[in-house]
C-alpha cells in the first residue's frame, strides 16, 4: 500500500488458521515446533531446508513468515530498512511502472477467496506499492510480466510490511537472470531442460527433440505462480523452491514432463505445435509431494555438472543457476548488484560479438582482405579488453582463429 494513502493494511493471507493447519494433528504440531526451533536466533539452515523439502513443507503461513526470510538470507537489519520505508515514494519513477500497473490490475484472480471487492482493491494497491518500491530502490532491475504473480504470493504470506525486503533479495539473488535487460539469460535456464531429460529418459528426450523448450518459460519464469491456481499449492511449492538453488526449478519442470511420458508418446513427434501446447500447461491436479520427491531424486542422480551435451559448461558463471549452488546464503544485496552488473557487461560483450559476426557475414565477399584485416584488428582489440575467461572473450577467440586461418587463403 502506498504510505501516502494511509489506512491499515490487510492481514497477510486472509486464510484462517484452521484452513492452513488442516486438522491440527499432533504430527503437524510437532513439525511446526521443529521448524520454529530451526528458525531460532542462530538459524539451522540445513534443518530448515530439510523441513521445507519434506512432506507438507513449512505447514502454514505463520511459520513461513519466519522461515522464508531466513531462506532468502534477509537479515534483521535489512528487514528493518525496508519495513515502513517511505523514501522510495520520492525516488525517480522506474521505466516499467506502467506495465506494473497493467499487471496488478489483473492480480488476485484465484486467491484469496471470500474477500470483498474493496479488500481486493486494497490488496492491489499494496501489491503495486511493494513492486514499485523494489523497482525504484533497485532501478537496474527490469520488470517482467509475471513478476507480480510471484510478489502477490509473498504479499499474502508475509504481509505488506515484510514483503519488500524478501522480494528485493529474491530479485537480486534468486531470479536475477529474469530481471536483466535481455531475455537470453532466462532462455539459458530452458536450455538445461533437454539435457536433464536426456539424462533421465533419452527416448522421451528424442521424442521431444523437434519441440523447443520454450513451453517451460511461463512456469519457470514465475516460479510456477502464474499457473498454479491454488494458494496452498503455490505456497507449498515455494517452500521447496526457496529452500534450494535456482536450478532446482528447472529439474522440477523436467519431472513434470517425465510424469506425462505416456501422454506425450500418444502425440506424434512430428507435431511439435501440439506437444508445445500440451507441455505449456501444467497438469491438473499437481501431486506436489510426489513431484518434489522425484525432483530431489533426479537432482541427486544427475546433478548439473554431470548433464550431457556440456549444458552446464555453457551457463554463465554469473547466472543464478551457478551462484545459488553451494553455500550461497551468505550473499548480500550488494553481492547481487555486483553480480547483476557483471552479467550486464557479459551480455554487452556477447551482443558485440554477434554484431561482429553478422557484419562479417554481410560483407564477407566485397570486403575481401582489407575488410578481413579491419575485423581482425577489431577482434584483437576486444580480446585485449575482455576478461580472458569470460564467455565473450572465449567466443571472440574462436572468431579470431577462424579469421586467422581464413586470412591465409
Coordinates of C-alpha atoms in Angstrom, one line a residue:
X1 CA 0.0 0.0 0.0
X2 CA 1.2 3.5 -0.8
X3 CA 2.1 5.0 2.5
X4 CA 0.7 8.3 1.3
X5 CA -2.8 6.8 1.3
X6 CA -2.8 5.9 5.0
X7 CA -5.1 3.3 6.4
X8 CA -4.5 -0.1 7.8
X9 CA -3.1 -2.9 5.7
X10 CA -4.9 -6.2 5.4
X11 CA -3.8 -9.3 7.3
X12 CA -1.3 -11.3 5.3
X13 CA -3.2 -14.2 3.7
X14 CA -6.8 -13.9 5.0
X15 CA -6.8 -17.7 5.3
X16 CA -7.9 -19.0 8.6
X17 CA -5.6 -20.8 11.0
X18 CA -7.8 -23.9 10.8
X19 CA -7.6 -24.0 7.0
X20 CA -3.8 -23.8 7.0
X21 CA -3.2 -26.3 9.8
X22 CA -5.9 -28.6 8.4
X23 CA -6.8 -31.0 11.2
X24 CA -4.3 -29.5 13.8
X25 CA -2.8 -33.0 14.1
X26 CA -0.1 -33.8 16.6
X27 CA 2.2 -34.6 13.6
X28 CA 1.7 -31.1 12.2
X29 CA 2.2 -29.5 15.6
X30 CA 5.4 -31.5 16.1
X31 CA 6.7 -30.4 12.7
X32 CA 5.9 -26.8 13.4
X33 CA 7.9 -27.0 16.6
X34 CA 10.9 -28.4 14.7
X35 CA 10.6 -25.6 12.1
X36 CA 10.4 -22.9 14.8
X37 CA 13.5 -24.4 16.5
X38 CA 15.4 -24.3 13.2
X39 CA 14.4 -20.6 12.9
X40 CA 16.0 -19.7 16.2
X41 CA 18.3 -16.9 17.0
X42 CA 21.1 -18.8 15.1
X43 CA 19.1 -20.5 12.3
X44 CA 19.8 -24.1 11.5
X45 CA 19.7 -23.7 7.7
X46 CA 20.4 -27.4 7.0
X47 CA 17.5 -28.5 9.1
X48 CA 15.2 -25.8 7.7
X49 CA 16.0 -26.9 4.1
X50 CA 15.2 -30.5 5.0
X51 CA 11.9 -29.5 6.7
X52 CA 10.9 -27.2 3.8
X53 CA 11.5 -30.1 1.4
X54 CA 9.8 -32.8 3.3
X55 CA 6.1 -33.6 3.0
X56 CA 3.8 -30.6 3.7
X57 CA 6.8 -28.3 3.7
X58 CA 6.6 -25.4 6.2
X59 CA 3.0 -26.3 7.1
X60 CA 1.4 -22.9 7.4
X61 CA 1.8 -19.2 6.8
X62 CA 2.6 -18.3 10.4
X63 CA 5.7 -20.5 10.1
X64 CA 6.5 -19.2 6.6
X65 CA 6.7 -15.7 7.9
X66 CA 9.7 -16.7 10.0
X67 CA 11.2 -19.2 7.6
X68 CA 11.0 -17.6 4.1
X69 CA 13.1 -14.5 5.1
X70 CA 15.7 -16.9 6.5
X71 CA 15.8 -19.0 3.4
X72 CA 16.2 -15.8 1.4
X73 CA 19.0 -14.5 3.7
X74 CA 17.1 -11.5 4.8
X75 CA 18.9 -10.2 7.8
X76 CA 17.0 -8.3 10.6
X77 CA 18.8 -5.1 9.7
X78 CA 17.7 -5.4 6.0
X79 CA 14.2 -6.2 7.1
X80 CA 14.1 -3.1 9.3
X81 CA 15.5 -0.9 6.5
X82 CA 12.6 -2.0 4.2
X83 CA 9.9 -2.1 6.8
X84 CA 7.9 1.1 6.9
X85 CA 10.3 2.7 4.4
X86 CA 8.6 5.6 2.6
X87 CA 11.5 7.4 1.0
X88 CA 11.1 5.3 -2.2
X89 CA 8.0 7.4 -2.9
X90 CA 10.3 10.3 -3.8
X91 CA 12.7 8.3 -5.9
X92 CA 12.5 8.7 -9.7
X93 CA 9.9 6.5 -11.4
X94 CA 11.0 3.2 -12.9
X95 CA 10.8 2.8 -16.6
X96 CA 8.4 -0.2 -16.2
X97 CA 5.9 1.2 -13.8
X98 CA 3.2 1.5 -16.5
X99 CA 3.4 -2.3 -17.2
X100 CA 3.4 -3.0 -13.4
X101 CA 0.0 -1.3 -13.1
X102 CA -1.4 -3.2 -16.0
X103 CA -0.4 -6.4 -14.4
X104 CA -1.5 -5.5 -10.9
X105 CA -5.0 -4.8 -12.3
X106 CA -5.1 -8.5 -13.3
X107 CA -3.9 -9.8 -9.9
X108 CA -5.6 -11.8 -7.2
X109 CA -7.8 -13.7 -9.6
X110 CA -7.7 -17.2 -8.0
X111 CA -7.0 -16.3 -4.3
X112 CA -7.6 -15.1 -1.7
X113 CA -11.1 -16.3 -1.7
X114 CA -14.2 -14.8 0.0
X115 CA -12.8 -11.3 0.1
X116 CA -14.9 -8.2 -0.8
X117 CA -14.2 -6.0 -3.8
X118 CA -12.8 -3.3 -1.5
X119 CA -10.5 -5.7 0.2
X120 CA -9.1 -7.0 -3.2
X121 CA -8.6 -3.4 -4.3
X122 CA -6.6 -2.6 -1.2
X123 CA -4.5 -5.7 -1.8
X124 CA -3.8 -4.5 -5.4
X125 CA -2.7 -1.1 -4.1
X126 CA -0.4 -2.9 -1.6
X127 CA 1.0 -5.1 -4.4
X128 CA 1.6 -2.1 -6.7
X129 CA 3.4 -0.3 -3.9
X130 CA 5.7 -3.2 -3.0
X131 CA 6.7 -3.8 -6.6
X132 CA 7.2 -0.1 -7.2
X133 CA 9.3 0.2 -4.0
X134 CA 11.6 -2.7 -5.1
X135 CA 12.0 -1.3 -8.7
X136 CA 12.7 2.3 -7.6
X137 CA 15.1 1.1 -4.9
X138 CA 17.0 -1.0 -7.4
X139 CA 16.4 0.7 -10.8
X140 CA 18.8 -1.6 -12.6
X141 CA 16.2 -4.4 -12.4
X142 CA 14.0 -4.9 -15.4
X143 CA 10.4 -5.8 -14.6
X144 CA 8.9 -8.8 -16.4
X145 CA 5.3 -9.8 -16.9
X146 CA 4.6 -12.4 -14.3
X147 CA 6.7 -10.9 -11.6
X148 CA 3.5 -9.6 -10.0
X149 CA 2.3 -13.3 -9.7
X150 CA 5.3 -14.1 -7.6
X151 CA 5.1 -11.0 -5.4
X152 CA 1.3 -11.4 -4.7
X153 CA 2.1 -14.8 -3.1
X154 CA 4.8 -13.2 -1.0
X155 CA 2.4 -10.4 0.0
X156 CA -0.2 -12.9 1.1
X157 CA 2.3 -14.9 3.1
X158 CA 4.5 -12.2 4.6
X159 CA 2.2 -9.2 4.8
X160 CA 2.9 -5.8 3.3
X161 CA 5.5 -4.7 5.9
X162 CA 7.9 -7.6 5.3
X163 CA 7.4 -8.3 1.6
X164 CA 9.7 -5.6 0.1
X165 CA 12.8 -6.9 1.8
X166 CA 12.1 -10.5 0.9
X167 CA 11.3 -9.6 -2.8
X168 CA 14.5 -7.5 -3.0
X169 CA 16.6 -10.5 -2.0
X170 CA 14.6 -12.8 -4.3
X171 CA 15.1 -10.4 -7.3
X172 CA 18.8 -9.8 -6.9
X173 CA 19.9 -13.2 -5.6
X174 CA 17.5 -15.8 -6.8
X175 CA 15.7 -14.7 -10.0
X176 CA 18.2 -12.1 -11.2
X177 CA 18.5 -13.7 -14.6
X178 CA 14.9 -12.9 -15.3
X179 CA 15.3 -9.2 -14.4
X180 CA 18.2 -8.4 -16.7
X181 CA 17.8 -6.2 -19.8
X182 CA 17.9 -9.2 -22.1
X183 CA 15.8 -12.4 -22.3
X184 CA 18.8 -14.6 -23.2
X185 CA 19.8 -15.4 -19.5
X186 CA 16.3 -16.6 -18.9
X187 CA 16.4 -18.8 -22.0
X188 CA 19.6 -20.4 -20.7
X189 CA 17.5 -21.9 -17.9
X190 CA 15.3 -23.6 -20.6
X191 CA 18.3 -24.9 -22.5
X192 CA 19.1 -27.2 -19.5
X193 CA 15.8 -29.0 -19.8
X194 CA 16.7 -31.2 -22.8
X195 CA 19.9 -32.2 -21.1
X196 CA 18.1 -33.2 -17.9
X197 CA 15.5 -35.2 -20.0
X198 CA 18.3 -36.9 -21.9
X199 CA 20.0 -38.0 -18.7
X200 CA 16.7 -39.3 -17.2
X201 CA 14.9 -40.7 -20.3
X202 CA 16.7 -40.5 -23.6
X203 CA 13.8 -42.0 -25.6
X204 CA 11.4 -39.3 -24.3
X205 CA 14.0 -36.6 -25.0
X206 CA 14.3 -37.8 -28.6
X207 CA 10.5 -37.8 -29.0
X208 CA 10.5 -34.1 -27.9
X209 CA 13.6 -33.1 -29.9
X210 CA 11.6 -31.2 -32.5
X211 CA 9.9 -29.1 -29.8
X212 CA 11.9 -26.2 -28.4
X213 CA 11.8 -25.9 -24.6
X214 CA 10.0 -22.5 -24.7
X215 CA 7.0 -24.3 -23.3
X216 CA 8.6 -24.1 -19.8
X217 CA 9.1 -20.4 -19.9
X218 CA 5.9 -19.2 -18.2
X219 CA 6.2 -21.7 -15.4
X220 CA 9.9 -21.3 -14.6
X221 CA 10.0 -17.5 -15.1
X222 CA 7.2 -17.0 -12.5
X223 CA 8.3 -19.8 -10.1
X224 CA 5.1 -21.5 -11.2
X225 CA 2.9 -18.8 -9.6
X226 CA 1.4 -17.9 -12.9
X227 CA 0.0 -21.4 -13.5
X228 CA -0.6 -22.9 -10.0
X229 CA -4.1 -21.7 -9.1
X230 CA -4.5 -23.0 -5.5
X231 CA -2.9 -20.8 -2.9
X232 CA -2.0 -23.7 -0.6
X233 CA -0.2 -25.4 -3.5
X234 CA 1.9 -22.4 -4.6
X235 CA 2.8 -21.6 -1.1
X236 CA 3.9 -25.2 -0.5
X237 CA 5.9 -25.2 -3.8
X238 CA 7.7 -22.0 -2.9
X239 CA 8.7 -23.6 0.4
X240 CA 10.6 -26.1 -1.7
X241 CA 12.0 -23.8 -4.3
X242 CA 13.2 -21.2 -1.8
X243 CA 15.0 -24.0 0.1
X244 CA 17.1 -24.8 -2.9
X245 CA 19.2 -23.2 -5.6
X246 CA 17.6 -21.8 -8.7
X247 CA 18.4 -24.8 -10.9
X248 CA 16.1 -27.0 -8.9
X249 CA 13.1 -25.2 -10.5
X250 CA 14.2 -26.5 -13.9
X251 CA 14.6 -30.0 -12.5
X252 CA 11.0 -29.7 -11.1
X253 CA 9.7 -28.9 -14.6
X254 CA 11.7 -31.8 -16.0
X255 CA 10.0 -34.1 -13.5
X256 CA 6.6 -32.8 -14.6
X257 CA 7.5 -33.7 -18.2
X258 CA 8.7 -37.1 -17.2
X259 CA 5.4 -37.7 -15.3
X260 CA 3.5 -37.2 -18.6
X261 CA 5.5 -39.7 -20.5
X262 CA 2.6 -41.9 -21.8
X263 CA 0.5 -38.8 -22.7
X264 CA 3.4 -37.3 -24.7
X265 CA 4.1 -40.5 -26.6
X266 CA 0.5 -40.5 -27.8
X267 CA 1.3 -37.3 -29.7
X268 CA 3.4 -37.8 -32.8
X269 CA 6.9 -36.4 -32.6
X270 CA 6.4 -34.5 -35.9
X271 CA 3.6 -32.4 -34.3
X272 CA 5.8 -30.0 -32.2
X273 CA 3.0 -27.5 -32.0
X274 CA 0.7 -30.0 -30.3
X275 CA 3.5 -31.1 -28.0
X276 CA 4.2 -27.5 -27.2
X277 CA 0.6 -26.8 -26.4
X278 CA 0.3 -29.7 -24.0
X279 CA 3.6 -29.1 -22.3
X280 CA 3.0 -25.3 -21.8
X281 CA 0.1 -26.2 -19.4
X282 CA 0.7 -27.8 -16.1
X283 CA -1.3 -31.0 -15.5
X284 CA -4.2 -30.7 -13.0
X285 CA -4.2 -31.7 -10.2
X286 CA -0.5 -31.5 -9.4
X287 CA 0.7 -34.2 -7.0
X288 CA 3.2 -31.8 -5.4
X289 CA 4.6 -34.1 -2.8
X290 CA 5.4 -36.8 -5.3
X291 CA 6.8 -34.3 -7.8
X292 CA 9.0 -32.7 -5.1
X293 CA 10.3 -36.1 -4.0
X294 CA 11.1 -37.1 -7.6
X295 CA 12.8 -33.8 -8.2
X296 CA 15.2 -34.4 -5.4
X297 CA 15.9 -37.9 -6.7
X298 CA 16.6 -36.7 -10.2
X299 CA 18.7 -33.8 -9.0
X300 CA 20.8 -36.2 -6.8
X301 CA 21.3 -38.8 -9.6
X302 CA 22.0 -36.2 -12.3
X303 CA 23.5 -33.0 -10.8
X304 CA 24.0 -30.1 -13.2
X305 CA 27.8 -30.8 -13.6
X306 CA 27.1 -34.2 -14.9
X307 CA 24.4 -33.3 -17.5
X308 CA 25.1 -34.4 -21.1
X309 CA 25.8 -32.0 -24.1
X310 CA 28.1 -29.9 -21.8
X311 CA 25.0 -28.0 -20.9
X312 CA 26.3 -26.8 -17.6
X313 CA 29.6 -25.5 -19.1
X314 CA 27.5 -23.2 -21.3
X315 CA 25.9 -21.4 -18.3
X316 CA 27.4 -18.1 -17.3
X317 CA 29.4 -18.1 -14.1
X318 CA 27.3 -15.1 -13.0
X319 CA 23.9 -16.8 -13.6
X320 CA 21.8 -17.6 -10.6
X321 CA 21.9 -21.1 -11.8
X322 CA 25.6 -21.2 -10.7
X323 CA 25.7 -18.5 -8.0
X324 CA 23.0 -20.3 -5.9
X325 CA 25.0 -23.6 -5.9
X326 CA 26.8 -24.5 -2.7
X327 CA 27.0 -22.1 0.2
X328 CA 25.1 -19.2 -1.4
X329 CA 23.1 -17.9 1.6
X330 CA 25.9 -15.6 2.7
X331 CA 25.3 -13.4 -0.3
X332 CA 24.1 -9.8 0.4
X333 CA 22.1 -7.4 -1.7
X334 CA 25.3 -5.7 -2.7
X335 CA 26.6 -9.0 -3.9
X336 CA 23.5 -9.3 -6.0
X337 CA 24.1 -5.9 -7.5
X338 CA 27.7 -6.7 -8.3
X339 CA 26.7 -10.0 -10.0
X340 CA 24.0 -8.1 -11.9
X341 CA 26.5 -5.6 -13.3
X342 CA 28.9 -8.4 -14.3
X343 CA 26.1 -10.2 -16.1
X344 CA 25.2 -7.0 -18.0
X345 CA 28.8 -6.5 -19.0
X346 CA 29.0 -10.0 -20.2
X347 CA 25.8 -9.6 -22.2
X348 CA 27.1 -6.5 -23.9
X349 CA 30.3 -8.3 -24.9
X350 CA 28.3 -11.2 -26.3
X351 CA 26.0 -8.8 -28.2
X352 CA 29.0 -7.1 -29.7
X353 CA 30.3 -10.4 -30.8
X354 CA 27.1 -11.2 -32.5
X355 CA 27.2 -7.9 -34.2
X356 CA 30.7 -8.6 -35.4
X357 CA 29.7 -12.0 -36.7
X358 CA 26.6 -10.6 -38.5
X359 CA 28.6 -7.8 -40.1
X360 CA 31.4 -10.2 -41.1
X361 CA 28.8 -12.4 -42.8
X362 CA 27.1 -9.5 -44.6
X363 CA 30.4 -8.1 -46.0
X364 CA 32.2 -11.4 -46.4
X365 CA 32.7 -11.0 -50.2
X366 CA 33.0 -7.3 -51.0
X367 CA 35.2 -6.6 -48.0
X368 CA 37.9 -9.0 -49.2
X369 CA 41.3 -8.9 -47.5
X370 CA 41.0 -5.3 -46.4
X371 CA 37.7 -5.9 -44.6
X372 CA 39.2 -9.0 -43.1
X373 CA 42.1 -7.0 -41.7
X374 CA 39.8 -4.5 -40.2
X375 CA 37.7 -7.1 -38.5
X376 CA 40.8 -9.0 -37.2
X377 CA 42.0 -5.7 -35.7
X378 CA 38.6 -5.1 -34.1
X379 CA 38.5 -8.6 -32.5
X380 CA 42.1 -8.3 -31.4
X381 CA 41.2 -5.1 -29.6
X382 CA 38.2 -6.7 -27.9
X383 CA 40.3 -9.7 -26.8
X384 CA 42.8 -7.4 -25.1
X385 CA 39.9 -5.5 -23.4
X386 CA 37.9 -8.6 -22.3
X387 CA 38.3 -10.9 -19.3
X388 CA 40.3 -13.8 -20.7
X389 CA 38.0 -16.3 -19.1
X390 CA 34.7 -14.7 -19.9
X391 CA 32.2 -16.3 -22.3
X392 CA 32.6 -13.3 -24.6
X393 CA 36.3 -13.5 -24.7
X394 CA 36.3 -17.2 -25.4
X395 CA 33.9 -16.8 -28.3
X396 CA 35.9 -13.9 -29.7
X397 CA 39.0 -16.0 -29.6
X398 CA 37.2 -18.6 -31.7
X399 CA 36.3 -16.0 -34.3
X400 CA 39.9 -14.8 -34.2
X401 CA 41.1 -18.3 -35.0
X402 CA 38.6 -18.6 -37.8
X403 CA 39.6 -15.3 -39.3
X404 CA 43.3 -16.0 -38.9
X405 CA 43.0 -19.3 -40.7
X406 CA 40.9 -17.9 -43.5
X407 CA 43.2 -14.9 -43.8
X408 CA 45.9 -17.2 -45.0
X409 CA 44.0 -18.1 -48.2

